[in-house]
JSON list of C-alpha atoms in Angstrom, two decimals:
[
{"chain": "A", "resi": 178, "resn": "UNK", "atom": "CA", "xyz": [-4.66, -3.40, -16.11]},
{"chain": "A", "resi": 179, "resn": "UNK", "atom": "CA", "xyz": [-4.04, -4.48, -12.53]},
{"chain": "A", "resi": 180, "resn": "UNK", "atom": "CA", "xyz": [-6.65, -7.02, -11.26]},
{"chain": "A", "resi": 181, "resn": "UNK", "atom": "CA", "xyz": [-7.08, -5.06, -8.03]},
{"chain": "A", "resi": 182, "resn": "UNK", "atom": "CA", "xyz": [-7.74, -1.86, -9.98]},
{"chain": "A", "resi": 183, "resn": "UNK", "atom": "CA", "xyz": [-10.16, -3.79, -12.23]},
{"chain": "A", "resi": 184, "resn": "UNK", "atom": "CA", "xyz": [-12.04, -4.97, -9.14]},
{"chain": "A", "resi": 185, "resn": "UNK", "atom": "CA", "xyz": [-12.14, -1.45, -7.66]},
{"chain": "A", "resi": 186, "resn": "UNK", "atom": "CA", "xyz": [-13.46, -0.11, -10.97]},
{"chain": "A", "resi": 187, "resn": "UNK", "atom": "CA", "xyz": [-16.08, -2.87, -11.04]},
{"chain": "A", "resi": 188, "resn": "UNK", "atom": "CA", "xyz": [-17.06, -2.11, -7.46]},
{"chain": "A", "resi": 189, "resn": "UNK", "atom": "CA", "xyz": [-17.44, 1.61, -8.20]},
{"chain": "A", "resi": 190, "resn": "UNK", "atom": "CA", "xyz": [-19.51, 0.94, -11.34]},
{"chain": "A", "resi": 191, "resn": "UNK", "atom": "CA", "xyz": [-22.27, -0.86, -9.44]},
{"chain": "A", "resi": 192, "resn": "UNK", "atom": "CA", "xyz": [-25.67, 0.75, -9.24]},
{"chain": "A", "resi": 193, "resn": "UNK", "atom": "CA", "xyz": [-26.80, 2.14, -5.88]},
{"chain": "A", "resi": 194, "resn": "UNK", "atom": "CA", "xyz": [-28.61, -0.56, -3.96]},
{"chain": "A", "resi": 195, "resn": "UNK", "atom": "CA", "xyz": [-26.71, -3.47, -5.50]},
{"chain": "A", "resi": 196, "resn": "UNK", "atom": "CA", "xyz": [-25.40, -5.50, -2.60]},
{"chain": "A", "resi": 197, "resn": "UNK", "atom": "CA", "xyz": [-21.92, -6.83, -3.34]},
{"chain": "A", "resi": 198, "resn": "UNK", "atom": "CA", "xyz": [-19.46, -7.75, -0.66]},
{"chain": "A", "resi": 199, "resn": "UNK", "atom": "CA", "xyz": [-15.71, -7.34, -0.84]},
{"chain": "A", "resi": 200, "resn": "UNK", "atom": "CA", "xyz": [-15.47, -11.13, -0.46]},
{"chain": "A", "resi": 201, "resn": "UNK", "atom": "CA", "xyz": [-17.62, -11.76, -3.56]},
{"chain": "A", "resi": 202, "resn": "UNK", "atom": "CA", "xyz": [-15.71, -9.30, -5.73]},
{"chain": "A", "resi": 203, "resn": "UNK", "atom": "CA", "xyz": [-12.32, -10.50, -4.43]},
{"chain": "A", "resi": 204, "resn": "UNK", "atom": "CA", "xyz": [-13.21, -14.09, -5.34]},
{"chain": "A", "resi": 205, "resn": "UNK", "atom": "CA", "xyz": [-14.40, -13.00, -8.77]},
{"chain": "A", "resi": 206, "resn": "UNK", "atom": "CA", "xyz": [-11.05, -11.29, -9.50]},
{"chain": "A", "resi": 207, "resn": "UNK", "atom": "CA", "xyz": [-8.93, -13.78, -7.52]},
{"chain": "A", "resi": 208, "resn": "UNK", "atom": "CA", "xyz": [-7.46, -11.09, -5.25]},
{"chain": "A", "resi": 209, "resn": "UNK", "atom": "CA", "xyz": [-7.13, -10.48, -1.53]},
{"chain": "A", "resi": 210, "resn": "UNK", "atom": "CA", "xyz": [-10.33, -9.20, 0.10]},
{"chain": "A", "resi": 211, "resn": "UNK", "atom": "CA", "xyz": [-8.52, -6.89, 2.54]},
{"chain": "A", "resi": 212, "resn": "UNK", "atom": "CA", "xyz": [-6.41, -5.34, -0.20]},
{"chain": "A", "resi": 213, "resn": "UNK", "atom": "CA", "xyz": [-9.54, -4.73, -2.27]},
{"chain": "A", "resi": 214, "resn": "UNK", "atom": "CA", "xyz": [-11.32, -3.10, 0.66]},
{"chain": "A", "resi": 215, "resn": "UNK", "atom": "CA", "xyz": [-8.34, -0.86, 1.41]},
{"chain": "A", "resi": 216, "resn": "UNK", "atom": "CA", "xyz": [-7.97, 0.22, -2.21]},
{"chain": "A", "resi": 217, "resn": "UNK", "atom": "CA", "xyz": [-11.69, 0.85, -2.57]},
{"chain": "A", "resi": 218, "resn": "UNK", "atom": "CA", "xyz": [-11.63, 2.99, 0.59]},
{"chain": "A", "resi": 219, "resn": "UNK", "atom": "CA", "xyz": [-8.59, 4.91, -0.65]},
{"chain": "A", "resi": 220, "resn": "UNK", "atom": "CA", "xyz": [-5.99, 3.46, 1.74]},
{"chain": "A", "resi": 221, "resn": "UNK", "atom": "CA", "xyz": [-2.93, 3.22, -0.43]},
{"chain": "A", "resi": 222, "resn": "UNK", "atom": "CA", "xyz": [0.57, 4.62, -0.34]},
{"chain": "A", "resi": 223, "resn": "UNK", "atom": "CA", "xyz": [1.64, 4.64, -3.95]},
{"chain": "A", "resi": 224, "resn": "UNK", "atom": "CA", "xyz": [1.93, 8.29, -4.76]},
{"chain": "A", "resi": 225, "resn": "UNK", "atom": "CA", "xyz": [5.32, 9.06, -6.22]},
{"chain": "A", "resi": 226, "resn": "UNK", "atom": "CA", "xyz": [5.98, 11.87, -3.75]},
{"chain": "A", "resi": 227, "resn": "UNK", "atom": "CA", "xyz": [5.23, 9.65, -0.76]},
{"chain": "A", "resi": 228, "resn": "UNK", "atom": "CA", "xyz": [7.46, 6.89, -2.12]},
{"chain": "A", "resi": 229, "resn": "UNK", "atom": "CA", "xyz": [10.32, 9.33, -2.72]},
{"chain": "A", "resi": 230, "resn": "UNK", "atom": "CA", "xyz": [9.91, 10.81, 0.75]},
{"chain": "A", "resi": 231, "resn": "UNK", "atom": "CA", "xyz": [10.00, 7.38, 2.38]},
{"chain": "A", "resi": 232, "resn": "UNK", "atom": "CA", "xyz": [13.02, 6.22, 0.33]},
{"chain": "A", "resi": 233, "resn": "UNK", "atom": "CA", "xyz": [14.87, 9.44, 1.26]},
{"chain": "A", "resi": 234, "resn": "UNK", "atom": "CA", "xyz": [14.01, 8.88, 4.93]},
{"chain": "A", "resi": 235, "resn": "UNK", "atom": "CA", "xyz": [15.39, 5.33, 4.82]},
{"chain": "A", "resi": 236, "resn": "UNK", "atom": "CA", "xyz": [18.53, 6.41, 2.96]},
{"chain": "A", "resi": 237, "resn": "UNK", "atom": "CA", "xyz": [19.08, 9.34, 5.34]},
{"chain": "A", "resi": 238, "resn": "UNK", "atom": "CA", "xyz": [19.00, 7.05, 8.35]},
{"chain": "A", "resi": 239, "resn": "UNK", "atom": "CA", "xyz": [21.30, 4.56, 6.64]},
{"chain": "A", "resi": 240, "resn": "UNK", "atom": "CA", "xyz": [23.82, 7.29, 5.74]},
{"chain": "A", "resi": 241, "resn": "UNK", "atom": "CA", "xyz": [23.91, 8.33, 9.40]},
{"chain": "A", "resi": 242, "resn": "UNK", "atom": "CA", "xyz": [24.72, 4.71, 10.33]},
{"chain": "A", "resi": 243, "resn": "UNK", "atom": "CA", "xyz": [21.24, 4.25, 11.80]},
{"chain": "A", "resi": 244, "resn": "UNK", "atom": "CA", "xyz": [19.76, 1.49, 9.65]},
{"chain": "A", "resi": 245, "resn": "UNK", "atom": "CA", "xyz": [16.01, 1.73, 10.19]},
{"chain": "A", "resi": 246, "resn": "UNK", "atom": "CA", "xyz": [14.12, -1.14, 11.71]},
{"chain": "A", "resi": 247, "resn": "UNK", "atom": "CA", "xyz": [10.77, -2.14, 10.22]},
{"chain": "A", "resi": 248, "resn": "UNK", "atom": "CA", "xyz": [8.85, -0.37, 12.98]},
{"chain": "A", "resi": 249, "resn": "UNK", "atom": "CA", "xyz": [10.54, 2.94, 12.10]},
{"chain": "A", "resi": 250, "resn": "UNK", "atom": "CA", "xyz": [9.69, 2.54, 8.41]},
{"chain": "A", "resi": 251, "resn": "UNK", "atom": "CA", "xyz": [6.13, 1.53, 9.21]},
{"chain": "A", "resi": 252, "resn": "UNK", "atom": "CA", "xyz": [5.64, 4.49, 11.56]},
{"chain": "A", "resi": 253, "resn": "UNK", "atom": "CA", "xyz": [6.99, 6.97, 9.02]},
{"chain": "A", "resi": 254, "resn": "UNK", "atom": "CA", "xyz": [4.89, 5.44, 6.23]},
{"chain": "A", "resi": 255, "resn": "UNK", "atom": "CA", "xyz": [1.82, 5.69, 8.46]},
{"chain": "A", "resi": 256, "resn": "UNK", "atom": "CA", "xyz": [2.67, 9.34, 9.16]},
{"chain": "A", "resi": 257, "resn": "UNK", "atom": "CA", "xyz": [2.97, 10.09, 5.43]},
{"chain": "A", "resi": 258, "resn": "UNK", "atom": "CA", "xyz": [-0.27, 8.25, 4.63]},
{"chain": "A", "resi": 259, "resn": "UNK", "atom": "CA", "xyz": [-2.08, 9.74, 7.62]},
{"chain": "A", "resi": 260, "resn": "UNK", "atom": "CA", "xyz": [-3.34, 6.22, 8.17]},
{"chain": "A", "resi": 261, "resn": "UNK", "atom": "CA", "xyz": [-1.83, 3.13, 9.80]},
{"chain": "A", "resi": 262, "resn": "UNK", "atom": "CA", "xyz": [-0.20, 0.81, 7.26]},
{"chain": "A", "resi": 263, "resn": "UNK", "atom": "CA", "xyz": [-0.50, -2.95, 7.69]},
{"chain": "A", "resi": 264, "resn": "UNK", "atom": "CA", "xyz": [1.98, -5.37, 9.23]},
{"chain": "A", "resi": 265, "resn": "UNK", "atom": "CA", "xyz": [3.19, -6.72, 5.87]},
{"chain": "A", "resi": 266, "resn": "UNK", "atom": "CA", "xyz": [3.34, -3.35, 4.15]},
{"chain": "A", "resi": 267, "resn": "UNK", "atom": "CA", "xyz": [7.02, -2.70, 4.95]},
{"chain": "A", "resi": 268, "resn": "UNK", "atom": "CA", "xyz": [8.12, -6.04, 3.49]},
{"chain": "A", "resi": 269, "resn": "UNK", "atom": "CA", "xyz": [6.16, -5.39, 0.30]},
{"chain": "A", "resi": 270, "resn": "UNK", "atom": "CA", "xyz": [7.48, -1.82, 0.05]},
{"chain": "A", "resi": 271, "resn": "UNK", "atom": "CA", "xyz": [11.09, -2.97, 0.41]},
{"chain": "A", "resi": 272, "resn": "UNK", "atom": "CA", "xyz": [10.56, -5.71, -2.17]},
{"chain": "A", "resi": 273, "resn": "UNK", "atom": "CA", "xyz": [8.91, -3.31, -4.65]},
{"chain": "A", "resi": 274, "resn": "UNK", "atom": "CA", "xyz": [11.60, -0.67, -4.18]},
{"chain": "A", "resi": 275, "resn": "UNK", "atom": "CA", "xyz": [14.76, -2.72, -3.68]},
{"chain": "A", "resi": 276, "resn": "UNK", "atom": "CA", "xyz": [16.44, -0.96, -6.62]},
{"chain": "A", "resi": 277, "resn": "UNK", "atom": "CA", "xyz": [15.79, 2.46, -5.06]},
{"chain": "A", "resi": 278, "resn": "UNK", "atom": "CA", "xyz": [17.10, 1.50, -1.63]},
{"chain": "A", "resi": 279, "resn": "UNK", "atom": "CA", "xyz": [20.77, 1.25, -0.75]},
{"chain": "A", "resi": 280, "resn": "UNK", "atom": "CA", "xyz": [21.94, -1.46, 1.58]}
]
């Protein structure tokens, strides 16, 4: 299983009243505190439909000879997620989906 998902599961399994911080749990699982907090709070764009929609958006712009800049991708991803995505999100998305994206 994914260490971030393990940490989220651990966080959710705690009894009410147990005081654990994101920092403590992130250290325990050797993961990024901000990523843990975002996942625990449900801020994540990984749904297959959202990914497909974003890839199609990028490919559509590219086919029209309008290669999207990172700000365009970030804005559209934020629109899909209904929540602002982070600064490094676009880089990670492109890296994770390089096989799905045409150049």
